[in-house]
Amino acid sequence: MDKQQEVSEAEIAVHWKEEEYYYPSARFIAQANAADPAILERFREENFPECFREYADLLTWDRYWHTTLDTSDAPFWKWFVGGKLNASYNCVDRHLAKNRNKAAFIWVPEPETEESQTITYQELYIRVNEFAALLRDFCHVQTGDRITFHLPMVPDLPVSMLACARIGVIHSEVFGGFSGAACGERIVDSGSHILVTMDVYNRGGELIDHKAKADQAVQVAEANGVKVDKVLVWRRYPGKYSSPTPMVEGRDFFVDELLPAYRGQRVDPVSMPAEAPLFLMYTSGTTARPKGCQHSTGGYLSYVAGTSKFYQDIHPEDTYWCFADIGWITGHSYIVYGPLTLGATSVMYEGAPTYPDPGRPWRIAERLGVNIFHTAPTTIRMLRKAGPDEPAKYNYHFKHMTTVGEPIEPEVWRWYYEVVGKGEAVIVDTWWQTENGGFLGSTLPALQPMKPGSCGPTALGIYPIILDEDGKPIEAGSGRAGNICIRNPWPGIFETVWGQPERYIETYYAKYCKNRASKDWHDWPYFAGDGAMQASDGYFRILGRVDDVINVAGHRLGTKELESAALTVTEVAEAAAVPVIDELRGRAVEMYIALKPGYVASNDIVEKIQTAIDTLIGKVARPKNVWIVPDMPKTRSGKIMRRVIASVSNFTPVGDISTLANPEVVENIRGAVQGAKVARGDVPRELSPAELEEIGRFGQVE
Ligand code: WTA
């Protein structure tokens, strides 16, 4: 560990203000699913891995397993080996006997003039079966094949997921906000020959053409050797095609035109081995190639069922709204698979949080009687800024709320607690990742008090450790930060990176594994890629990524992906993406560009770079600023020093630059960039010690 980092860790200790505890109400405790502290005993390490039997027993198994955890191919863990089950059966069929007429989903379209739609378990059963029949008989897909979805927040998305699960086809949903090219890349990586998309969707008051992206995705896939045979297009308004983009004869089909041929068809759920992949979810990493996290059927489903029950405290009579996008892992686990295995009612919303005004979420909550609410700090910050007094105007009452996806500032947490939760709702701050399937860090809401800004202790059956760069443990209460790792496997952990098993080992396990031949899980701590510190009460505070991933509004963006997109512009010689602290989005991206000789900086080039990022990744990745600079600060070996430019963007001290090959460029860049930012009134607030540490270290870890 270098000197710089040591100093800033000590600084954290000095400046850190411990927050007060908040306690759940007696009313909440009286009804909670996990109210007896004996559960903590049952999940103690000496009961591992058998403790997870309790989660698996929430499911219906066609064949019970014989081995809870098989480590013979470490670190490719296998859970509940010998067991067979079907995820679609567990989410749908098994609820029919008692709850056929209960709402599985309540879907709220963005335009307030459109009625919300209730999809009962019976209706879901019908739709899933018919679409599964279509996939099987029209698309000829078979168990183990992959299908890519590029769908917005419409009920057709969970229907499509559950239809795949029914026939053992692996779904791979790409977030609707990603570009066609990003979708195409993921089609190639997963080897899908079917793309399921939608013509248009509503967002922020606009009807967005989505079909155009499908054409681009297919082109990119074909250029990279994967032919998409069929594009299935759901229509946002069935019977009416709302996109200006033409359909391609023989390749593109309207789902609502095909479905009548499958009316009333039933497809037997295929009994899948517990370790069969259920879906892929792509995430960014330190290289431009995204990683397809492969999630299992039995382990994953058990883990989301257990955590939904104990951490989300979902009861059959609750109306649960997770305000996330199903295009991200949060939506997969906590809009679809977790709540549905428990037979809950899950609310889905199509549009933007503040459309048409910042009272919208609270109107939805009031109208539907939502009592469990789940969202991300970005949304909370946005609603707080746009409508700080709105929640009080609506008569809803939450018993439970979740924050997920980014660190939450204590003052934002308090607004969430007092204003959104009206002082009545318990909050869980859940820390986890795409790779993890479900929560890693959280309080058990009835048993462990809340502490603003801290996710709490870790989840049941998760045994964490904070290690320094040399692999030495950092003790709780030491005031020092380090790399948070999980010492043990758990059922929700992904099985591998699709098609890149060596990358799975290298990225997540190689750093701290001392014996690669070992078949003992104790030798394989999982490296999460987050900095964290543990207070003396055992609570963890997650400080953010330690790799070169930037978390913008809860979206993980790889700097390499952003930089590769910028490098497609002819004039660009070098590109470096860095995070800036952003009031609403947590972090935003700033891009530094050096041009090839003979070119001069212009707005036109900046535009081209923005467009390249929009088309190659998606508008979510658009940099806040693109700075064209004469030269990048570099080490003598020619590496761009990202931490130096990150400091310039954030107005923080650039630290030691004596090792640079060209230290003189730093002053030039600083003058130009900071001058322009001051002129625009774009100066970040004073950073917390943890944020200073993050910026000062950015891009340092290999
Ligand atoms: C960050 C989202 C602080 C973290 C479920 C992690 C958080 C990355 C929290 C994963 C939290 C997630 N507090 N930071 N409660 N939850 N993160 O894969 O840096 O989209 O590594 O999964 O988000 O993002 P991902």
XYZ file of C-alpha atoms and ligand atoms in Angstrom:
727
model
C 0.000 0.000 0.000
C 1.439 3.356 -0.888
C 2.000 6.248 1.423
C -0.786 8.319 -0.051
C -3.385 5.712 0.814
C -2.138 5.297 4.379
C -2.421 8.978 5.056
C -5.931 9.197 3.758
C -7.066 6.150 5.726
C -5.829 7.779 8.886
C -7.727 10.865 7.876
C -10.923 8.872 7.696
C -10.403 7.764 11.245
C -9.964 11.313 12.420
C -12.912 12.780 10.589
C -15.348 9.970 10.826
C -18.472 10.884 12.682
C -20.326 7.928 14.118
C -24.058 8.091 13.491
C -26.782 7.356 16.022
C -28.804 4.170 15.856
C -32.449 4.184 14.793
C -34.721 1.413 16.073
C -37.618 -0.397 14.415
C -41.067 0.191 15.893
C -42.732 -2.375 18.157
C -45.413 -2.631 15.519
C -42.922 -3.619 12.860
C -41.225 -6.127 15.116
C -44.525 -7.746 16.069
C -45.210 -8.717 12.452
C -41.679 -9.330 11.146
C -40.694 -12.575 9.434
C -37.403 -12.599 11.305
C -38.186 -11.427 14.825
C -36.645 -14.225 16.848
C -32.897 -13.781 17.409
C -32.522 -17.568 17.173
C -32.247 -17.059 13.415
C -28.859 -15.409 13.964
C -27.712 -18.515 15.812
C -28.926 -20.817 13.086
C -26.792 -18.988 10.512
C -23.602 -18.900 12.573
C -20.486 -20.067 10.817
C -20.401 -23.438 12.556
C -23.731 -24.209 10.900
C -22.472 -23.368 7.418
C -23.314 -24.507 4.758
C -26.272 -26.489 6.100
C -27.887 -23.274 7.402
C -28.910 -22.477 3.830
C -31.228 -25.463 3.829
C -33.682 -23.040 5.421
C -33.648 -20.879 2.275
C -33.854 -23.815 -0.113
C -36.818 -25.190 1.808
C -38.821 -22.126 0.781
C -38.912 -23.634 -2.719
C -40.731 -26.560 -4.231
C -38.211 -29.129 -5.456
C -39.014 -31.837 -7.963
C -36.150 -33.775 -6.467
C -34.473 -32.879 -3.204
C -30.699 -32.399 -3.280
C -28.126 -34.617 -1.628
C -25.157 -32.215 -1.245
C -25.681 -28.713 0.080
C -22.366 -27.315 -1.152
C -19.976 -29.042 -3.505
C -16.516 -27.434 -3.559
C -14.755 -30.082 -5.646
C -14.219 -27.642 -8.538
C -13.401 -24.594 -6.379
C -14.030 -21.713 -6.882
C -16.845 -22.890 -9.182
C -19.255 -23.565 -6.338
C -22.233 -25.855 -6.743
C -25.192 -25.548 -4.416
C -27.917 -28.073 -3.665
C -26.377 -30.686 -5.926
C -28.640 -33.504 -6.982
C -31.687 -31.267 -6.648
C -34.060 -30.514 -9.498
C -36.606 -27.740 -9.815
C -38.138 -25.230 -12.180
C -38.021 -21.498 -11.476
C -41.178 -20.689 -13.445
C -43.090 -23.363 -11.534
C -41.854 -21.905 -8.254
C -42.793 -18.349 -9.205
C -46.139 -19.089 -10.822
C -47.739 -22.546 -10.849
C -47.365 -23.357 -7.212
C -49.382 -20.295 -6.186
C -52.398 -21.155 -8.307
C -54.127 -23.509 -5.901
C -54.551 -20.898 -3.201
C -53.910 -17.578 -4.887
C -54.936 -17.844 -8.502
C -56.794 -14.537 -8.363
C -54.211 -12.620 -6.433
C -52.198 -9.904 -8.206
C -48.728 -11.097 -9.108
C -47.873 -7.796 -10.780
C -49.522 -4.428 -10.780
C -48.082 -2.485 -13.645
C -48.273 1.284 -13.725
C -47.797 2.892 -17.165
C -46.060 6.252 -17.171
C -48.920 8.300 -18.697
C -51.386 8.971 -15.901
C -54.194 8.786 -18.412
C -53.563 5.055 -18.780
C -55.015 2.699 -16.196
C -52.718 0.465 -14.237
C -52.920 -3.226 -15.135
C -53.290 -6.037 -12.673
C -51.893 -9.390 -13.678
C -53.107 -12.161 -11.427
C -51.166 -15.346 -10.891
C -53.651 -17.093 -13.165
C -53.182 -14.503 -15.905
C -49.415 -14.696 -15.509
C -49.623 -18.476 -15.778
C -51.524 -18.207 -19.052
C -49.199 -15.617 -20.547
C -46.034 -17.442 -19.503
C -47.267 -20.719 -20.950
C -48.336 -19.205 -24.239
C -45.084 -17.349 -24.701
C -43.104 -20.449 -23.719
C -45.000 -22.389 -26.382
C -44.151 -19.696 -28.916
C -40.465 -19.789 -28.009
C -40.385 -23.553 -28.250
C -42.460 -24.046 -31.403
C -41.811 -20.880 -33.379
C -38.257 -20.050 -32.338
C -37.231 -23.676 -31.829
C -35.108 -22.875 -28.819
C -34.012 -25.656 -26.550
C -32.956 -26.093 -22.982
C -29.557 -24.457 -22.485
C -29.889 -21.991 -25.408
C -29.577 -18.271 -24.688
C -32.067 -15.568 -25.638
C -31.338 -11.856 -25.385
C -34.008 -9.397 -24.266
C -33.802 -5.677 -24.701
C -36.997 -4.729 -22.968
C -38.198 -1.723 -20.997
C -40.306 -1.841 -17.813
C -43.363 -3.641 -19.119
C -45.030 -6.846 -17.871
C -43.929 -8.569 -21.063
C -40.429 -8.588 -19.590
C -41.151 -10.831 -16.576
C -43.461 -12.901 -18.785
C -40.558 -13.439 -21.189
C -38.154 -14.269 -18.351
C -40.495 -16.796 -16.777
C -41.283 -18.355 -20.162
C -37.567 -18.975 -20.714
C -37.181 -20.349 -17.210
C -40.075 -22.689 -17.900
C -38.242 -24.412 -20.746
C -34.728 -24.130 -19.322
C -33.639 -21.447 -21.764
C -31.130 -18.953 -20.343
C -32.342 -15.373 -20.576
C -30.038 -12.401 -20.869
C -31.811 -9.090 -20.415
C -29.931 -5.980 -21.488
C -31.021 -2.772 -19.748
C -33.432 -0.918 -22.068
C -31.446 2.307 -21.743
C -28.359 0.707 -23.262
C -27.675 1.322 -26.929
C -28.297 -1.107 -29.755
C -24.555 -1.641 -30.124
C -24.185 -2.537 -26.430
C -27.052 -4.978 -26.867
C -25.398 -6.414 -29.985
C -22.152 -7.029 -28.127
C -24.023 -8.935 -25.435
C -25.855 -10.968 -28.078
C -22.477 -11.973 -29.460
C -20.996 -12.770 -26.085
C -23.898 -14.971 -25.078
C -24.363 -16.538 -28.531
C -28.080 -15.713 -28.736
C -29.939 -16.165 -31.986
C -33.197 -14.675 -30.793
C -33.730 -11.083 -29.698
C -36.885 -10.058 -27.848
C -37.630 -6.347 -27.863
C -40.446 -3.791 -27.924
C -41.489 -1.124 -30.402
C -41.634 1.889 -28.044
C -41.985 2.828 -24.391
C -42.836 5.907 -22.356
C -40.164 7.760 -20.478
C -40.224 11.315 -19.174
C -43.322 12.182 -21.219
C -41.909 10.924 -24.498
C -42.699 7.868 -26.526
C -39.249 6.471 -27.191
C -38.496 4.499 -30.338
C -36.868 1.315 -29.135
C -37.133 -0.843 -32.236
C -34.380 1.143 -33.971
C -31.962 -0.215 -31.390
C -32.868 -3.779 -32.315
C -31.768 -3.227 -35.903
C -28.481 -1.841 -34.727
C -28.033 -4.721 -32.270
C -28.583 -7.287 -35.017
C -26.102 -5.504 -37.291
C -23.423 -5.356 -34.620
C -24.006 -9.015 -33.789
C -23.758 -10.067 -37.416
C -20.629 -8.020 -37.961
C -19.157 -10.003 -35.086
C -20.180 -13.394 -36.346
C -23.498 -14.057 -34.617
C -26.610 -14.194 -36.739
C -29.879 -13.257 -35.109
C -32.538 -15.394 -36.752
C -35.608 -13.808 -35.267
C -36.485 -10.550 -33.601
C -39.674 -10.793 -31.558
C -41.260 -7.390 -31.098
C -43.782 -6.877 -28.312
C -45.997 -3.889 -29.023
C -46.434 -1.394 -26.237
C -49.973 -0.859 -27.525
C -50.961 -4.264 -28.914
C -52.412 -4.147 -32.399
C -50.768 -0.814 -33.132
C -47.175 -0.404 -34.244
C -45.880 2.824 -32.735
C -42.279 2.890 -33.951
C -41.215 4.680 -37.137
C -38.554 2.011 -37.734
C -39.618 -0.510 -40.389
C -40.010 -4.199 -39.608
C -37.664 -6.520 -41.481
C -39.557 -9.103 -43.489
C -38.848 -12.675 -42.437
C -36.815 -11.625 -39.401
C -39.047 -9.384 -37.293
C -42.363 -10.555 -35.860
C -45.011 -8.936 -33.699
C -45.537 -11.063 -30.630
C -49.197 -10.083 -30.354
C -49.754 -11.395 -33.883
C -48.044 -14.695 -33.182
C -49.586 -15.419 -29.803
C -53.134 -16.300 -30.909
C -51.714 -19.453 -32.524
C -50.618 -20.575 -29.054
C -53.791 -19.661 -27.231
C -54.530 -21.993 -24.363
C -51.331 -23.963 -24.795
C -49.639 -25.360 -21.726
C -45.946 -26.124 -21.521
C -44.748 -28.451 -18.805
C -42.064 -26.819 -16.704
C -38.770 -28.550 -17.426
C -37.193 -29.939 -14.294
C -33.724 -28.379 -14.188
C -30.676 -29.385 -12.147
C -30.075 -26.908 -9.310
C -26.844 -25.743 -10.902
C -28.309 -25.193 -14.404
C -27.930 -21.519 -15.422
C -31.135 -19.502 -15.047
C -29.946 -16.245 -16.585
C -26.997 -14.064 -17.523
C -26.684 -10.498 -16.344
C -23.923 -8.447 -17.886
C -21.842 -6.014 -15.916
C -18.866 -3.800 -16.618
C -15.386 -4.691 -15.614
C -11.898 -3.432 -16.036
C -11.656 -4.411 -19.685
C -13.995 -3.319 -22.428
C -15.551 -6.772 -22.769
C -18.559 -6.994 -20.442
C -18.892 -9.911 -18.087
C -21.932 -12.162 -18.326
C -22.577 -13.174 -14.742
C -24.102 -16.634 -14.827
C -26.680 -17.270 -12.137
C -27.885 -20.709 -11.150
C -31.426 -21.984 -10.778
C -31.509 -23.615 -7.337
C -28.930 -21.583 -5.440
C -30.020 -18.242 -6.855
C -33.710 -18.836 -6.363
C -33.197 -20.057 -2.798
C -31.121 -17.028 -1.976
C -33.550 -14.465 -3.360
C -36.472 -16.237 -1.690
C -34.739 -16.252 1.710
C -33.518 -12.670 1.542
C -36.893 -11.432 0.245
C -38.558 -13.079 3.182
C -36.228 -11.992 5.966
C -34.732 -8.737 4.688
C -37.572 -7.357 2.570
C -39.999 -8.755 5.137
C -42.471 -9.677 2.411
C -45.675 -11.319 3.633
C -48.369 -12.646 1.307
C -50.649 -9.703 2.100
C -48.072 -7.004 1.381
C -47.980 -4.740 -1.658
C -44.358 -4.457 -2.497
C -42.856 -1.914 -4.852
C -39.266 -2.135 -5.925
C -38.679 0.994 -7.936
C -35.736 -0.277 -9.960
C -35.406 -1.474 -13.526
C -35.660 -5.175 -14.261
C -32.760 -4.581 -16.648
C -30.516 -4.603 -13.570
C -29.891 -7.330 -11.057
C -32.007 -5.568 -8.429
C -35.032 -5.952 -10.660
C -34.325 -9.594 -11.476
C -33.933 -10.557 -7.834
C -36.280 -8.187 -6.067
C -39.019 -7.337 -8.578
C -39.372 -10.729 -10.214
C -37.781 -13.832 -8.734
C -37.729 -13.060 -4.993
C -41.240 -11.635 -4.530
C -42.817 -14.159 -6.895
C -41.352 -17.207 -5.204
C -43.064 -15.904 -2.064
C -46.371 -15.347 -3.879
C -46.290 -11.599 -3.231
C -47.781 -8.721 -5.205
C -44.994 -6.867 -6.986
C -45.540 -3.390 -8.405
C -43.816 -2.344 -11.637
C -43.646 1.209 -12.949
C -42.830 2.069 -16.539
C -41.463 5.553 -16.325
C -39.373 8.271 -14.761
C -39.611 9.027 -11.023
C -40.521 12.673 -11.393
C -42.936 12.403 -14.316
C -45.095 14.421 -14.562
C -44.120 15.842 -11.169
C -42.210 14.693 -8.097
C -45.409 13.606 -6.349
C -45.801 10.715 -8.787
C -44.231 7.899 -6.738
C -46.280 8.865 -3.701
C -49.504 8.958 -5.724
C -48.724 5.452 -6.945
C -47.997 4.311 -3.388
C -51.220 5.857 -2.097
C -53.379 4.491 -4.846
C -52.044 0.932 -4.761
C -51.621 0.731 -1.005
C -47.901 0.015 -1.301
C -46.442 -0.794 2.117
C -42.913 -1.913 1.177
C -40.810 0.442 -0.924
C -37.392 -0.200 -2.445
C -35.214 2.210 -4.420
C -31.741 3.674 -4.939
C -30.061 6.737 -3.418
C -30.069 8.464 -6.812
C -33.849 8.356 -6.959
C -34.107 9.446 -3.348
C -31.784 12.405 -3.957
C -33.707 13.382 -7.060
C -37.086 13.252 -5.315
C -35.706 15.129 -2.342
C -34.407 17.888 -4.539
C -37.451 18.153 -6.795
C -40.187 17.716 -4.209
C -39.000 17.733 -0.613
C -42.519 18.197 0.771
C -44.400 15.923 -1.614
C -44.576 12.721 0.465
C -46.539 14.448 3.247
C -49.298 15.292 0.781
C -50.173 11.668 0.153
C -51.839 9.186 2.395
C -49.612 6.134 2.110
C -47.832 4.266 4.871
C -44.711 2.213 4.397
C -43.686 -0.343 6.965
C -40.371 -1.041 5.281
C -38.020 0.716 2.845
C -34.801 -0.285 1.088
C -31.909 1.708 -0.287
C -29.592 -0.079 -2.705
C -26.875 0.420 -5.259
C -24.687 3.219 -3.949
C -23.550 4.601 -0.636
C -26.220 6.887 0.799
C -25.250 10.114 2.532
C -26.540 10.234 6.130
C -28.543 13.411 5.485
C -30.234 11.831 2.492
C -30.917 8.728 4.617
C -32.583 10.904 7.253
C -34.830 12.559 4.683
C -35.800 9.113 3.415
C -36.537 7.973 6.957
C -38.393 11.020 8.212
C -40.140 12.355 5.130
C -40.652 9.385 2.798
C -41.043 6.845 5.590
C -42.883 9.333 7.807
C -40.836 8.072 10.720
C -42.830 4.822 10.593
C -40.851 2.644 8.234
C -37.787 0.638 8.992
C -34.940 1.035 6.446
C -32.532 -1.577 5.155
C -29.419 -0.333 3.347
C -28.576 -3.351 1.235
C -25.092 -3.710 -0.176
C -24.507 -6.253 -2.935
C -23.595 -6.670 -6.597
C -24.704 -8.148 -9.895
C -22.390 -11.072 -9.206
C -23.965 -11.845 -5.841
C -27.583 -12.682 -6.683
C -28.860 -11.095 -3.486
C -27.960 -9.001 -0.461
C -24.547 -9.311 1.166
C -24.795 -6.535 3.705
C -27.898 -5.312 5.537
C -29.507 -5.111 8.920
C -32.136 -7.711 9.748
C -34.898 -5.164 10.065
C -36.550 -6.285 13.312
C -33.399 -7.465 15.041
C -30.605 -5.032 14.256
C -30.890 -1.246 14.560
C -30.271 1.021 11.587
C -27.321 3.361 11.272
C -27.498 6.006 8.530
C -24.877 5.587 5.814
C -23.921 2.111 6.936
C -25.304 -1.089 5.473
C -25.024 -2.772 8.860
C -23.583 -6.178 9.580
C -23.597 -8.726 6.785
C -26.520 -10.855 5.769
C -27.301 -14.262 7.280
C -24.702 -16.861 6.374
C -22.277 -14.285 4.881
C -18.937 -14.075 6.688
C -16.996 -11.010 5.540
C -13.502 -9.811 6.166
C -11.678 -6.601 5.281
C -8.181 -7.221 3.954
C -5.367 -4.830 3.197
C -3.365 -5.004 -0.013
C -1.102 -7.679 1.478
C -3.989 -9.844 2.551
C -3.783 -8.958 6.239
C -7.102 -8.531 8.014
C -8.065 -5.035 9.124
C -9.832 -5.131 12.426
C -13.237 -3.713 13.215
C -12.983 -0.358 14.920
C -9.428 0.271 13.700
C -10.649 3.201 11.639
C -8.828 1.839 8.614
C -10.369 1.013 5.262
C -9.518 -1.931 3.054
C -10.931 -4.356 0.518
C -14.097 -6.063 1.641
C -14.149 -9.787 0.890
C -16.552 -12.577 1.696
C -14.767 -15.566 3.129
C -17.378 -18.142 2.143
C -19.527 -19.026 -0.869
C -23.297 -18.577 -0.583
C -26.172 -19.878 -2.717
C -26.737 -16.617 -4.635
C -23.135 -16.231 -5.823
C -22.769 -16.379 -9.605
C -21.359 -19.574 -11.027
C -18.901 -18.124 -13.523
C -18.377 -15.401 -16.096
C -20.075 -16.725 -19.206
C -17.421 -18.004 -21.598
C -14.568 -16.551 -19.534
C -13.925 -18.892 -16.602
C -10.359 -17.651 -16.202
C -11.660 -14.110 -15.809
C -14.014 -15.308 -13.067
C -11.050 -16.607 -11.104
C -8.743 -13.703 -11.903
C -11.199 -10.932 -11.063
C -12.862 -12.308 -7.962
C -10.623 -14.894 -6.375
C -7.012 -14.641 -7.522
C -6.154 -11.624 -5.400
C -6.353 -13.357 -2.043
C -6.248 -17.071 -2.870
C -3.073 -18.561 -1.455
C -3.491 -22.036 -2.871
C -5.153 -22.415 -6.214
C -5.229 -26.185 -5.922
C -7.288 -26.037 -2.761
C -10.780 -27.524 -2.706
C -11.512 -25.944 0.651
C -13.687 -22.840 0.478
C -11.711 -21.238 3.315
C -8.877 -20.679 0.847
C -10.976 -18.708 -1.629
C -12.121 -15.332 -0.273
C -14.382 -13.516 -2.732
C -12.931 -10.098 -3.639
C -15.871 -7.728 -4.071
C -13.976 -4.760 -5.530
C -15.360 -2.361 -2.929
C -13.507 -0.401 -0.294
C -15.065 -0.646 3.159
C -14.467 -0.100 6.825
C -15.971 -1.782 9.826
C -16.930 0.119 12.966
C -16.426 -1.387 16.404
C -20.106 -2.423 16.514
C -19.449 -4.635 13.496
C -21.330 -2.417 11.038
C -19.823 -1.981 7.578
C -19.582 1.233 5.693
C -19.101 0.704 1.971
C -16.887 3.369 0.455
C -17.209 2.547 -3.252
C -15.317 0.754 -5.960
C -11.598 0.141 -5.726
C -11.264 -0.774 -9.409
C -11.791 1.490 -12.397
C -15.545 1.139 -12.404
C -17.587 4.328 -11.972
C -21.008 4.017 -10.328
C -23.202 6.622 -12.036
C -26.692 6.763 -10.561
C -26.330 3.109 -9.624
C -25.142 2.069 -13.100
C -21.744 0.450 -13.178
C -19.680 1.889 -16.012
C -16.243 0.573 -16.853
C -13.704 3.272 -17.677
C -12.286 1.024 -20.405
C -15.673 0.784 -22.084
C -16.070 4.567 -22.047
C -12.544 5.123 -23.265
C -12.836 2.556 -26.052
C -15.989 4.291 -27.260
C -14.195 7.671 -27.351
C -11.276 6.114 -29.206
C -13.542 5.214 -32.121
C -13.587 8.915 -33.024
C -10.938 9.516 -35.689
C -9.374 12.580 -34.097
C -8.911 10.995 -30.670
C -5.472 9.721 -29.683
C -5.998 9.073 -25.986
C -8.949 9.046 -23.630
C -9.294 8.774 -19.865
C -12.571 8.622 -17.940
C -12.720 9.681 -14.294
C -15.482 10.115 -11.703
C -16.660 13.465 -10.346
C -18.782 13.759 -7.257
C -22.293 14.656 -8.351
C -25.034 15.974 -6.134
C -27.789 13.856 -7.669
C -26.176 10.902 -9.366
C -23.552 10.131 -6.774
C -20.853 10.099 -9.427
C -20.736 11.470 -12.942
C -18.138 10.789 -15.613
C -15.696 13.313 -16.994
C -13.661 12.407 -20.018
C -10.200 13.716 -20.840
C -9.092 13.559 -24.440
C -5.787 14.084 -26.210
C -6.018 14.516 -29.982
C -3.859 13.056 -32.696
C -1.265 15.450 -34.129
C -2.649 17.889 -36.642
C -6.115 18.196 -35.073
C -7.364 21.130 -33.043
C -9.906 21.001 -30.264
C -13.448 21.907 -31.283
C -17.020 21.496 -30.136
C -17.514 19.306 -33.118
C -15.053 16.746 -31.762
C -16.688 16.882 -28.328
C -20.044 16.217 -30.003
C -18.618 13.258 -31.910
C -17.297 11.767 -28.689
C -20.640 12.162 -26.935
C -22.413 10.577 -29.878
C -19.956 7.676 -29.937
C -20.699 6.983 -26.280
C -24.472 7.299 -26.801
C -24.400 4.818 -29.639
C -21.856 2.372 -28.337
C -22.959 2.240 -24.698
C -26.087 4.305 -24.178
C -27.161 7.728 -22.998
C -26.776 6.645 -19.357
C -23.022 6.737 -19.905
C -22.866 10.254 -21.386
C -19.991 12.167 -19.754
C -20.900 15.328 -17.901
C -17.910 17.057 -19.493
C -15.411 16.209 -22.178
C -12.124 18.061 -21.775
C -9.726 18.161 -24.681
C -6.257 18.648 -23.259
C -2.878 19.102 -24.937
C -1.365 16.125 -23.128
C -2.256 13.573 -20.446
C -0.303 13.338 -17.199
C 1.648 10.090 -17.491
C 4.003 7.914 -15.537
C 7.445 7.278 -16.961
C 6.167 3.961 -18.259
C 3.491 5.832 -20.210
C 0.431 5.050 -18.071
C -2.169 7.787 -17.800
C -2.418 8.877 -14.158
C -6.143 8.843 -13.713
C -6.005 9.838 -10.071
C -4.336 13.128 -11.040
C -7.012 14.135 -13.528
C -9.732 12.874 -11.193
C -8.344 15.268 -8.569
C -8.402 18.129 -11.051
C -12.043 17.449 -11.901
C -12.987 17.267 -8.234
C -10.895 20.255 -7.084
C -8.967 18.064 -4.667
C -5.196 18.053 -4.089
C -3.386 16.251 -6.908
C -0.994 14.640 -4.447
C 2.481 13.504 -5.310
C 3.212 14.044 -8.995
C 6.963 13.712 -8.807
C 6.848 10.316 -10.473
C 5.209 11.729 -13.596
C 7.118 11.907 -16.842
C 5.516 15.301 -17.560
C 4.525 16.937 -14.254
C 4.284 20.344 -15.937
C 1.081 19.406 -17.811
C -0.829 19.104 -14.554
C -0.859 22.853 -13.943
C -2.023 23.543 -17.495
C -4.851 21.075 -17.255
C -5.868 22.298 -13.862
C -5.950 25.924 -14.959
C -8.026 25.209 -18.039
C -10.463 22.698 -16.561
C -11.032 24.314 -13.198
C -11.281 27.759 -14.821
C -14.029 26.496 -17.127
C -15.835 24.774 -14.277
C -15.745 27.828 -12.036
C -17.105 29.931 -14.896
C -20.045 27.501 -15.195
C -20.671 27.420 -11.466
C -19.829 23.724 -11.549
C -17.674 23.350 -8.462
C -18.304 20.224 -6.399
C -19.160 20.509 -2.730
C -16.504 19.745 -0.166
C -15.753 16.033 -0.265
C -16.049 13.687 2.665
C -12.865 11.910 3.738
C -14.082 8.702 2.101
C -14.730 10.497 -1.179
C -11.321 12.152 -1.019
C -9.799 8.763 -0.565
C -11.689 7.340 -3.532
C -10.626 10.150 -5.845
C -7.047 10.088 -4.615
C -6.797 6.409 -5.358
C -8.777 6.257 -8.598
C -7.324 4.004 -11.245
C -4.501 2.875 -8.973
C -5.576 -0.710 -8.535
C -4.669 -3.104 -11.306
C -22.265 -0.371 -5.011
C -26.299 -3.384 -7.470
C -22.922 1.271 -0.950
C -20.973 -1.102 -4.698
C -27.106 -4.246 -6.499
C -21.096 -2.378 -5.499
C -23.386 -0.018 -2.792
C -21.831 -1.908 -6.735
C -24.569 -0.493 -2.165
C -22.628 -3.018 -7.362
C -24.891 0.014 -0.867
C -24.355 -1.449 -4.102
N -24.037 0.889 -0.305
N -22.580 0.851 -2.175
N -26.002 -0.338 -0.224
N -25.142 -1.379 -3.015
N -23.304 -0.624 -3.989
O -23.579 -4.674 -9.675
O -19.892 -0.330 -5.141
O -25.130 -2.743 -10.169
O -19.858 -2.959 -5.821
O -25.369 -4.158 -8.122
O -22.703 -0.871 -6.264
O -23.463 -2.544 -8.380
P -24.393 -3.542 -9.179
